[in-house]
Short mmCIF file of C-alpha atoms and ligand atoms in Angstrom, two decimals:
data_model
loop_
_atom_site.label_atom_id
_atom_site.label_comp_id
_atom_site.label_asym_id
_atom_site.label_seq_id
_atom_site.Cartn_x
_atom_site.Cartn_y
_atom_site.Cartn_z
CA MET A 12 169.26 -23.78 107.51
CA GLU A 13 169.22 -24.31 110.46
CA GLN A 14 171.10 -23.34 113.22
CA LEU A 15 172.23 -24.14 116.77
CA LYS A 16 173.46 -20.28 119.13
CA ILE A 17 175.48 -21.27 121.86
CA ILE A 18 175.88 -18.66 124.85
CA GLY A 19 179.36 -20.20 125.51
CA GLY A 20 180.60 -18.56 129.71
CA GLY A 21 183.98 -17.94 128.94
CA GLY A 22 185.01 -21.03 130.88
CA THR A 23 182.41 -20.37 133.24
CA THR A 24 179.99 -22.43 132.18
CA ARG A 25 179.09 -25.85 134.39
CA LEU A 26 176.84 -28.92 133.66
CA ASN A 27 175.03 -30.33 136.42
CA GLY A 28 172.86 -33.24 136.15
CA SER A 29 172.26 -35.23 134.51
CA ILE A 30 171.78 -36.78 131.09
CA ARG A 31 169.75 -40.35 128.80
CA ILE A 32 171.61 -41.59 126.54
CA GLY A 33 170.01 -43.06 123.50
CA GLY A 34 170.42 -46.35 121.17
CA ALA A 35 172.82 -46.83 119.59
CA LYS A 36 172.39 -44.97 115.76
CA ASN A 37 175.20 -46.65 114.53
CA ALA A 38 173.59 -50.11 115.52
CA ALA A 39 170.22 -48.86 114.73
CA LEU A 40 171.00 -49.02 111.19
CA PRO A 41 172.26 -51.92 110.30
CA ILE A 42 169.02 -53.66 112.16
CA MET A 43 166.82 -51.97 110.95
CA CYS A 44 167.82 -52.86 107.12
CA ALA A 45 167.53 -56.67 108.93
CA THR A 46 163.71 -56.98 108.78
CA LEU A 47 164.41 -57.83 105.17
CA LEU A 48 166.21 -60.89 106.04
CA THR A 49 162.51 -62.30 106.85
CA GLY A 50 158.62 -62.20 105.88
CA ASP A 51 158.22 -61.93 109.84
CA ALA A 52 156.99 -58.35 112.67
CA VAL A 53 160.19 -57.54 113.99
CA GLN A 54 160.00 -54.74 117.46
CA LEU A 55 162.63 -52.62 117.63
CA ARG A 56 163.32 -50.37 120.99
CA ASN A 57 165.01 -48.06 122.17
CA VAL A 58 165.74 -46.32 118.55
CA PRO A 59 166.74 -43.18 118.58
CA SER A 60 164.11 -40.39 117.14
CA LEU A 61 166.98 -39.81 114.07
CA ARG A 62 167.75 -38.13 110.84
CA ASP A 63 169.72 -41.49 109.91
CA ILE A 64 166.45 -42.78 111.07
CA ASN A 65 164.07 -40.98 109.23
CA THR A 66 165.77 -42.39 106.05
CA THR A 67 166.32 -45.16 107.51
CA SER A 68 163.03 -46.25 107.78
CA LYS A 69 161.58 -43.90 104.69
CA LEU A 70 164.29 -46.14 102.72
CA LEU A 71 162.68 -49.81 103.99
CA ARG A 72 158.56 -47.68 102.94
CA GLU A 73 160.13 -47.70 99.28
CA LEU A 74 161.10 -50.90 99.36
CA GLY A 75 157.65 -51.75 100.52
CA VAL A 76 158.47 -52.10 103.97
CA SER A 77 155.46 -52.11 106.78
CA VAL A 78 157.57 -49.09 109.09
CA SER A 79 155.58 -47.71 111.80
CA GLU A 80 155.60 -44.76 113.33
CA LEU A 81 158.50 -44.43 115.84
CA GLU A 82 156.66 -43.80 119.49
CA HIS A 83 158.40 -44.34 122.65
CA ASP A 84 161.66 -45.36 121.00
CA LYS A 85 160.05 -49.09 119.74
CA VAL A 86 159.82 -48.58 115.77
CA THR A 87 158.02 -53.21 113.84
CA ILE A 88 159.27 -53.38 111.26
CA GLN A 89 157.99 -55.76 108.99
CA ALA A 90 159.24 -57.10 104.87
CA TYR A 91 156.32 -59.29 104.47
CA GLY A 92 154.39 -59.04 100.19
CA THR A 93 155.88 -57.69 97.90
CA ILE A 94 158.98 -56.12 98.84
CA SER A 95 161.16 -54.29 95.97
CA THR A 96 164.79 -55.10 95.45
CA LYS A 97 165.82 -51.64 93.63
CA ALA A 98 167.39 -48.54 96.59
CA THR A 99 167.55 -45.51 95.18
CA TYR A 100 170.46 -43.10 94.20
CA ASP A 101 167.35 -41.18 95.85
CA LEU A 102 167.51 -41.88 98.73
CA VAL A 103 171.61 -43.47 99.38
CA LYS A 104 173.08 -40.72 98.22
CA THR A 105 171.76 -39.13 101.31
CA MET A 106 172.88 -41.26 104.10
CA ARG A 107 176.03 -43.73 102.99
CA ALA A 108 174.77 -46.67 105.26
CA SER A 109 172.34 -46.77 102.70
CA ILE A 110 174.41 -49.44 101.11
CA LEU A 111 173.30 -51.68 104.33
CA VAL A 112 170.12 -53.01 102.21
CA LEU A 113 172.54 -54.71 99.44
CA GLY A 114 173.36 -57.69 101.52
CA PRO A 115 169.55 -58.78 102.93
CA LEU A 116 167.82 -58.50 99.95
CA LEU A 117 170.35 -59.88 97.78
CA ALA A 118 170.23 -62.70 100.92
CA ARG A 119 166.47 -63.65 100.91
CA PHE A 120 165.15 -62.50 96.93
CA GLY A 121 168.40 -63.51 95.11
CA GLU A 122 168.65 -59.55 93.36
CA ALA A 123 169.12 -56.15 94.74
CA TRP A 124 169.98 -52.76 93.03
CA VAL A 125 172.17 -50.80 95.58
CA SER A 126 173.40 -46.98 94.35
CA LEU A 127 176.37 -46.63 94.13
CA PRO A 128 176.78 -43.64 97.47
CA GLY A 129 178.94 -41.00 96.42
CA GLY A 130 181.22 -38.93 97.96
CA CYS A 131 181.73 -38.35 101.61
CA ALA A 132 183.20 -35.31 103.29
CA ILE A 133 185.58 -37.46 106.07
CA GLY A 134 186.90 -39.31 103.16
CA ALA A 135 186.70 -41.65 100.18
CA ARG A 136 185.32 -44.75 102.14
CA PRO A 137 184.87 -47.20 98.75
CA VAL A 138 182.39 -50.87 99.66
CA ASP A 139 185.00 -52.51 97.13
CA GLN A 140 185.12 -55.44 100.04
CA HIS A 141 181.23 -55.31 100.61
CA ILE A 142 181.00 -56.19 96.93
CA LYS A 143 184.69 -58.92 97.44
CA GLY A 144 182.87 -60.08 100.24
CA LEU A 145 179.63 -61.34 97.92
CA GLN A 146 181.57 -62.41 95.26
CA ALA A 147 183.19 -64.84 97.55
CA MET A 148 179.83 -66.10 97.96
CA GLY A 149 178.41 -66.58 94.88
CA ALA A 150 177.50 -63.46 93.55
CA GLU A 151 177.65 -62.23 90.34
CA ILE A 152 178.33 -58.23 90.66
CA THR A 153 178.39 -55.48 88.09
CA ILE A 154 177.97 -51.58 88.44
CA GLU A 155 175.13 -50.46 86.03
CA HIS A 156 173.43 -47.43 85.65
CA GLY A 157 175.12 -46.42 89.15
CA TYR A 158 173.31 -49.25 90.55
CA ILE A 159 175.50 -52.16 92.24
CA HIS A 160 173.47 -55.17 90.32
CA ALA A 161 173.80 -57.98 92.08
CA LYS A 162 172.58 -61.43 91.38
CA ALA A 163 172.70 -64.42 93.71
CA PRO A 164 174.35 -67.42 92.01
CA ALA A 165 171.90 -70.32 90.19
CA GLY A 166 169.27 -71.16 92.20
CA GLY A 167 169.11 -68.18 94.08
CA ARG A 168 170.28 -68.53 97.03
CA LEU A 169 174.56 -67.17 98.16
CA ILE A 170 176.67 -70.18 99.22
CA GLY A 171 178.46 -69.94 102.14
CA ALA A 172 182.37 -69.19 101.50
CA HIS A 173 185.54 -67.71 103.01
CA ILE A 174 186.51 -64.23 103.72
CA VAL A 175 189.47 -62.59 105.11
CA THR A 176 188.07 -58.77 104.32
CA GLU A 177 191.50 -56.38 103.44
CA MET A 178 190.84 -54.13 105.60
CA ILE A 179 188.99 -53.89 108.69
CA THR A 180 184.99 -52.58 107.90
CA VAL A 181 182.32 -52.47 109.71
CA THR A 182 179.58 -51.43 107.76
CA GLY A 183 181.30 -54.47 105.18
CA THR A 184 181.20 -56.96 108.02
CA GLU A 185 177.64 -55.94 108.50
CA ASN A 186 176.17 -57.26 104.62
CA LEU A 187 178.34 -60.26 104.80
CA LEU A 188 177.85 -60.47 108.58
CA MET A 189 173.96 -60.25 106.95
CA ALA A 190 173.89 -62.24 103.68
CA ALA A 191 175.55 -65.42 105.60
CA THR A 192 172.94 -66.31 107.58
CA LEU A 193 170.52 -67.28 105.04
CA ALA A 194 173.24 -68.83 103.22
CA SER A 195 173.84 -72.52 102.37
CA GLY A 196 176.80 -73.52 103.94
CA THR A 197 179.80 -72.18 106.58
CA THR A 198 180.94 -69.00 105.89
CA ILE A 199 183.73 -67.24 107.72
CA ILE A 200 184.74 -63.92 108.39
CA GLU A 201 187.59 -63.13 109.58
CA ASN A 202 189.63 -59.18 110.06
CA ALA A 203 185.64 -59.04 110.46
CA ALA A 204 185.08 -56.02 112.69
CA CYS A 205 184.46 -55.89 117.00
CA GLU A 206 182.48 -52.78 117.14
CA PRO A 207 179.04 -53.25 119.91
CA GLU A 208 177.20 -52.17 116.68
CA VAL A 209 178.22 -55.15 115.43
CA THR A 210 178.28 -57.06 118.12
CA ASP A 211 174.98 -56.09 118.46
CA LEU A 212 173.62 -56.50 115.13
CA ALA A 213 174.86 -60.82 115.93
CA LYS A 214 172.74 -60.55 118.69
CA MET A 215 169.43 -59.61 116.71
CA LEU A 216 170.06 -62.08 113.96
CA ILE A 217 170.90 -65.05 116.36
CA SER A 218 167.14 -63.92 118.12
CA MET A 219 166.00 -64.86 114.86
CA GLY A 220 166.86 -67.70 114.21
CA ALA A 221 170.44 -67.21 113.05
CA LYS A 222 173.50 -69.58 113.87
CA ILE A 223 176.41 -67.40 114.61
CA GLU A 224 179.54 -68.23 116.39
CA GLY A 225 183.04 -65.24 117.42
CA LEU A 226 180.63 -62.44 118.50
CA GLY A 227 182.85 -59.73 119.14
CA THR A 228 186.10 -61.48 117.96
CA SER A 229 187.58 -60.44 114.37
CA ARG A 230 186.53 -64.47 113.69
CA LEU A 231 183.41 -64.81 112.89
CA VAL A 232 181.96 -68.21 111.83
CA ILE A 233 177.95 -68.16 109.97
CA GLU A 234 176.65 -71.50 109.74
CA GLY A 235 173.16 -70.11 107.33
CA VAL A 236 170.29 -71.36 107.23
CA GLU A 237 166.55 -71.72 105.03
CA GLN A 238 164.84 -68.67 106.90
CA LEU A 239 165.01 -66.16 109.98
CA HIS A 240 161.48 -65.71 111.63
CA GLY A 241 160.96 -62.40 113.29
CA THR A 242 161.68 -61.68 117.01
CA THR A 243 161.56 -58.94 119.48
CA HIS A 244 165.26 -57.13 119.88
CA THR A 245 166.73 -53.39 122.35
CA VAL A 246 168.84 -51.40 120.07
CA VAL A 247 172.51 -51.09 122.66
CA SER A 248 172.83 -47.73 124.45
CA ASP A 249 175.02 -45.42 122.60
CA ARG A 250 178.65 -45.47 123.39
CA ILE A 251 179.48 -42.13 121.54
CA GLU A 252 177.01 -40.32 122.38
CA ALA A 253 178.34 -40.63 126.16
CA GLY A 254 181.77 -40.12 125.57
CA THR A 255 180.20 -36.99 123.79
CA PHE A 256 178.41 -35.41 126.73
CA LEU A 257 181.32 -36.91 129.12
CA CYS A 258 184.12 -34.53 126.37
CA ALA A 259 181.42 -31.66 126.76
CA VAL A 260 181.12 -31.93 131.42
CA ALA A 261 185.67 -32.72 130.72
CA ALA A 262 185.63 -29.22 128.42
CA THR A 263 183.32 -26.71 130.93
CA GLY A 264 183.56 -28.62 134.44
CA GLY A 265 180.57 -29.54 136.08
CA ASP A 266 179.54 -33.21 137.36
CA VAL A 267 177.51 -35.02 135.64
CA THR A 268 175.18 -38.38 135.76
CA LEU A 269 174.65 -40.48 132.04
CA THR A 270 172.00 -42.86 132.23
CA HIS A 271 171.31 -45.76 130.08
CA VAL A 272 175.05 -46.17 129.24
CA ASP A 273 177.23 -49.54 128.86
CA PRO A 274 180.05 -47.88 130.49
CA THR A 275 181.84 -51.27 129.42
CA ILE A 276 182.29 -51.30 125.71
CA MET A 277 183.76 -47.66 126.26
CA GLY A 278 187.06 -48.62 127.62
CA ALA A 279 189.67 -47.00 125.71
CA VAL A 280 187.36 -43.70 126.03
CA LEU A 281 186.87 -43.45 129.40
CA ASP A 282 190.32 -43.91 129.77
CA LYS A 283 191.48 -41.21 128.00
CA LEU A 284 189.26 -39.36 129.55
CA ARG A 285 189.82 -40.24 132.69
CA GLU A 286 194.01 -39.13 131.87
CA MET A 287 192.18 -36.03 131.53
CA GLY A 288 191.70 -36.10 134.52
CA LEU A 289 187.01 -36.49 134.65
CA GLN A 290 186.38 -38.28 137.44
CA MET A 291 183.93 -40.96 137.30
CA GLU A 292 182.20 -43.01 138.95
CA LEU A 293 180.25 -46.25 136.62
CA THR A 294 178.27 -48.71 137.02
CA ASP A 295 176.53 -51.44 135.11
CA THR A 296 173.70 -48.42 132.96
CA THR A 297 175.48 -45.54 134.84
CA ILE A 298 178.50 -43.23 135.38
CA ARG A 299 178.80 -40.14 136.77
CA ALA A 300 181.23 -36.96 135.65
CA VAL A 301 183.01 -35.14 137.68
CA MET A 302 185.49 -32.81 136.13
CA THR A 303 187.10 -29.25 138.17
CA GLY A 304 189.70 -27.97 137.44
CA GLN A 305 191.40 -27.12 133.69
CA PRO A 306 191.64 -30.63 132.08
CA LYS A 307 195.00 -31.97 130.73
CA PRO A 308 196.18 -33.16 127.04
CA VAL A 309 195.72 -36.04 125.90
CA SER A 310 197.58 -38.07 122.61
CA PHE A 311 195.62 -40.47 121.10
CA LYS A 312 195.66 -42.72 117.52
CA THR A 313 192.75 -43.89 116.38
CA THR A 314 191.78 -47.20 115.29
CA GLU A 315 188.90 -49.94 115.35
CA TYR A 316 187.64 -51.31 118.01
CA PRO A 317 188.40 -51.63 121.21
CA GLY A 318 190.75 -49.05 120.17
CA PHE A 319 189.97 -45.61 120.65
CA PRO A 320 187.19 -44.21 118.26
CA THR A 321 187.57 -42.41 115.16
CA ASP A 322 183.58 -40.71 115.87
CA MET A 323 185.19 -39.58 118.50
CA GLN A 324 188.46 -37.79 117.80
CA ALA A 325 186.64 -34.56 116.82
CA GLN A 326 185.37 -34.68 120.74
CA PHE A 327 188.42 -35.17 122.10
CA MET A 328 190.59 -32.34 120.82
CA ALA A 329 187.69 -30.19 121.55
CA VAL A 330 188.43 -30.66 125.12
CA ASN A 331 192.61 -30.68 124.08
CA ALA A 332 192.13 -27.30 123.16
CA VAL A 333 191.47 -26.76 126.16
CA ALA A 334 194.26 -28.22 128.04
CA SER A 335 197.00 -27.70 130.11
CA GLY A 336 199.31 -28.13 127.65
CA ALA A 337 200.27 -29.49 124.04
CA SER A 338 199.22 -33.65 122.16
CA ARG A 339 198.74 -35.59 119.06
CA VAL A 340 196.20 -36.75 117.20
CA THR A 341 197.16 -39.44 115.16
CA GLU A 342 193.49 -40.25 112.15
CA THR A 343 193.76 -42.89 111.16
CA ILE A 344 190.80 -44.42 109.60
CA PHE A 345 189.21 -41.77 107.91
CA GLU A 346 191.91 -39.84 105.06
CA ASN A 347 190.38 -36.08 105.89
CA ARG A 348 188.46 -36.35 109.62
CA PHE A 349 189.69 -32.72 110.64
CA MET A 350 187.53 -30.98 108.84
CA HIS A 351 186.62 -29.59 112.23
CA VAL A 352 190.60 -28.00 113.23
CA GLN A 353 190.21 -24.28 110.52
CA GLU A 354 186.79 -24.07 112.16
CA MET A 355 187.85 -24.70 116.41
CA ASN A 356 191.27 -22.18 114.97
CA ARG A 357 188.28 -19.59 114.62
CA LEU A 358 186.97 -19.77 118.41
CA GLY A 359 190.35 -19.49 119.01
CA ALA A 360 192.55 -22.96 119.73
CA SER A 361 195.59 -23.88 118.17
CA ILE A 362 195.62 -26.66 116.88
CA VAL A 363 198.28 -27.71 113.57
CA VAL A 364 197.30 -30.23 111.33
CA ASP A 365 200.07 -32.57 109.01
CA GLY A 366 199.21 -35.06 107.57
CA ASN A 367 197.21 -37.35 109.41
CA THR A 368 198.36 -35.99 112.98
CA ALA A 369 197.17 -32.70 114.42
CA SER A 370 199.06 -31.70 117.26
CA THR A 371 197.26 -28.97 119.64
CA GLU A 372 198.52 -26.47 121.68
CA GLY A 373 196.40 -25.99 125.03
CA VAL A 374 194.83 -22.39 125.19
CA LEU A 375 193.30 -21.54 128.74
CA PRO A 376 189.16 -21.45 128.54
CA GLU A 377 189.10 -17.85 128.23
CA THR A 378 190.58 -16.51 125.82
CA LEU A 379 188.50 -18.71 123.81
CA SER A 380 185.85 -16.04 122.02
CA GLY A 381 182.25 -17.72 120.01
CA ALA A 382 182.38 -17.12 116.03
CA MET A 383 180.08 -18.65 113.33
CA VAL A 384 181.23 -21.16 112.54
CA MET A 385 179.89 -24.49 110.25
CA ALA A 386 179.58 -28.36 111.10
CA THR A 387 180.60 -30.27 108.38
CA ASP A 388 180.23 -33.77 109.17
CA LEU A 389 178.19 -35.53 112.40
CA ARG A 390 181.21 -35.37 114.79
CA ALA A 391 182.97 -32.70 113.84
CA SER A 392 180.11 -30.52 114.51
CA ALA A 393 179.41 -32.36 117.69
CA SER A 394 182.99 -31.38 118.51
CA LEU A 395 181.59 -27.23 118.21
CA VAL A 396 179.12 -27.49 120.47
CA ILE A 397 181.14 -28.31 122.60
CA LEU A 398 184.35 -25.66 122.11
CA GLY A 399 181.46 -23.45 122.12
CA MET A 400 180.10 -23.90 125.22
CA VAL A 401 183.59 -22.90 126.63
CA ALA A 402 183.50 -20.29 124.48
CA GLY A 403 182.70 -16.79 125.23
CA GLY A 404 179.46 -14.93 123.75
CA THR A 405 177.98 -16.72 121.43
CA THR A 406 178.72 -19.10 118.26
CA ILE A 407 176.59 -19.80 115.92
CA VAL A 408 177.16 -23.40 114.62
CA ASP A 409 175.29 -23.63 111.04
CA ARG A 410 174.66 -26.77 108.94
CA ILE A 411 173.26 -28.63 112.16
CA TYR A 412 172.01 -31.68 109.80
CA HIS A 413 174.98 -32.60 110.20
CA LEU A 414 173.83 -32.76 113.96
CA ASP A 415 170.77 -33.97 113.80
CA ARG A 416 171.73 -37.50 111.63
CA GLY A 417 173.54 -38.88 114.87
CA TYR A 418 172.49 -36.82 118.27
CA GLN A 419 169.49 -36.59 119.41
CA ARG A 420 167.94 -33.01 120.27
CA MET A 421 171.65 -32.78 121.48
CA GLU A 422 170.40 -28.34 122.14
CA GLU A 423 167.87 -29.81 124.49
CA LYS A 424 169.89 -32.66 126.59
CA LEU A 425 172.66 -29.33 126.94
CA THR A 426 170.22 -27.10 127.91
CA ALA A 427 168.75 -29.32 130.50
CA VAL A 428 171.72 -29.67 132.73
CA GLY A 429 172.29 -25.67 132.40
CA ALA A 430 174.26 -25.31 128.89
CA THR A 431 172.37 -21.93 127.22
CA ILE A 432 171.57 -23.95 123.78
CA THR A 433 169.00 -22.71 121.40
CA ARG A 434 168.12 -23.63 117.74
CA VAL A 435 167.44 -20.72 115.48
CA GLN A 436 167.23 -20.61 111.68
CA GLY A 437 169.30 -17.78 109.51
CA LEU A 438 171.70 -16.40 112.53
CA SER A 439 173.65 -14.18 110.55
CA GLU A 440 177.70 -13.19 111.79
CA ASP A 441 176.16 -10.04 112.87
CA GLU A 442 174.86 -11.98 115.68
CA VAL A 443 178.32 -12.57 116.85
CA LEU A 444 179.54 -9.66 116.67
N1 EPU B 689 186.89 -49.25 103.15
C1 EPU B 689 187.20 -48.67 101.76
N2 EPU B 689 186.92 -50.42 101.51
C2 EPU B 689 185.84 -50.73 101.88
C3 EPU B 689 184.89 -50.90 103.34
C4 EPU B 689 185.19 -49.39 103.67
O1 EPU B 689 188.14 -49.11 101.51
O2 EPU B 689 184.62 -51.88 101.49
C5 EPU B 689 187.63 -48.12 104.24
C6 EPU B 689 187.83 -46.98 104.33
O3 EPU B 689 187.40 -46.22 103.92
C7 EPU B 689 187.71 -46.64 106.20
C8 EPU B 689 187.69 -48.13 106.56
O4 EPU B 689 188.21 -49.13 105.56
O5 EPU B 689 188.74 -45.84 105.54
C9 EPU B 689 186.81 -48.43 107.50
O6 EPU B 689 185.55 -48.20 107.16
P1 EPU B 689 184.39 -48.75 107.52
O7 EPU B 689 183.37 -49.52 106.38
O8 EPU B 689 184.60 -49.76 108.37
O9 EPU B 689 183.25 -47.80 107.22
P2 EPU B 689 181.06 -47.72 107.73
O10 EPU B 689 180.41 -48.88 107.87
O11 EPU B 689 181.42 -46.87 106.78
C10 EPU B 689 181.51 -46.69 109.90
C11 EPU B 689 180.03 -46.14 111.13
C12 EPU B 689 180.65 -44.85 111.89
C13 EPU B 689 182.09 -44.19 111.76
C14 EPU B 689 183.14 -45.84 110.55
C15 EPU B 689 184.58 -46.44 111.48
C16 EPU B 689 178.19 -46.68 110.61
C17 EPU B 689 176.77 -46.18 110.17
N3 EPU B 689 178.91 -45.87 110.25
O12 EPU B 689 181.15 -46.87 108.82
O13 EPU B 689 180.30 -44.12 111.93
O14 EPU B 689 183.00 -44.41 111.58
O15 EPU B 689 182.20 -48.05 110.68
O16 EPU B 689 184.37 -47.16 112.74
O17 EPU B 689 178.36 -48.06 111.63
C18 EPU B 689 179.11 -41.88 112.68
O18 EPU B 689 178.72 -42.28 113.02
O19 EPU B 689 179.98 -40.38 113.15
C19 EPU B 689 180.65 -42.03 112.01
C20 EPU B 689 180.75 -42.20 110.63
#
């Protein structure tokens, strides 16, 4: 199994240089699935090269869709000819976002079989809201042999409906939005997720001929059309990747410029980084971040956009671990997203979890020492890489397949700005001690 070997500076590592930020994973995934809504070719740009993107390409190909190789961040996808409507367990179990084919398949072909995603490390993550919304649009849905079997009403077309989701769900909103584009009549989705990735999907759908109003708000109004057409779309910049590198600078110190970013969609994260003492200069597409001295601790609660994102919680906790005081972080989106805490404590952090709140007593960076730690999910992995750069000596982050799901060559990007990180395989604890 691949690992990252990080030689940390015990508080002396500084990052200097520039890092190019890629397209957003969580926008690219639904957008790739949205190509199922037309038989025309769709060209996507700024698509990051990630494990989850490969899995989505594989899933689409398994359905009979033509997906070109990803080259220079571009991919061309065409769902033309015979398309299967069954997304099998083999792929869905490896990536929960596979559920995003449900809405488009049902809307265009009148039927879909999508395996129920299995358990997930960060929480139960049911898909009941996806199902209820589609049922409101007239779909008949049964669970058979571990699959969601969805059928459109007689005539094969979903019917516009007024849907109020019981909680804010990102992929739930995306599934219903995609389904509604081809339904007959008007669909209103209330309590819709406002995440920039949902807005990017809506923009892409509009460029395919969909009629959507209320972009970026919690009330999306979709006037169904008979068919959609091909398009070219550039995926929005990855605000979580950008935020992760800013946390790395806040924790280690240094002077790093991020390019190809969109600071306008990073408000809550940038505010908290400033509170930590990170100095930033913004342009439309760049962020220059300068950090000197020990970071200040910040407390926050994760909430839906435009609040503080759960996908940045672990990385901020890594900075809090070496901050000049105490902080409290409350996780409200997922019930089990503190698995990085035990691993951070192995590096010398002082964090205590009580229910959905983690209290951190910041320690001096030079008191942390490298250890063998295990990545448990995508963002947890990133937080361990950050803390590994601060801790003195060798840290080995095991199970980095989690990291590769959402970060493109993270170790190369960090090495280019001064970190010492290599990708290794099968190292044991002897390397650390
Ligand atoms: N929920 C339900 N029922 C549903 C849907 C959601 O109870 O039908 C609950 C979930 O269990 C969770 C909450 O609602 O407690 C929010 O879940 P949401 O559906 O918004 O999450 P998601 O769509 O499955 C996306 C991102 C996640 C990100 C969350 C929250 C994608 C592919 N994934 O997941 O990204 O954490 O929204 O912002 O867009 C990551 O990139 O590391 C990641 C986990």
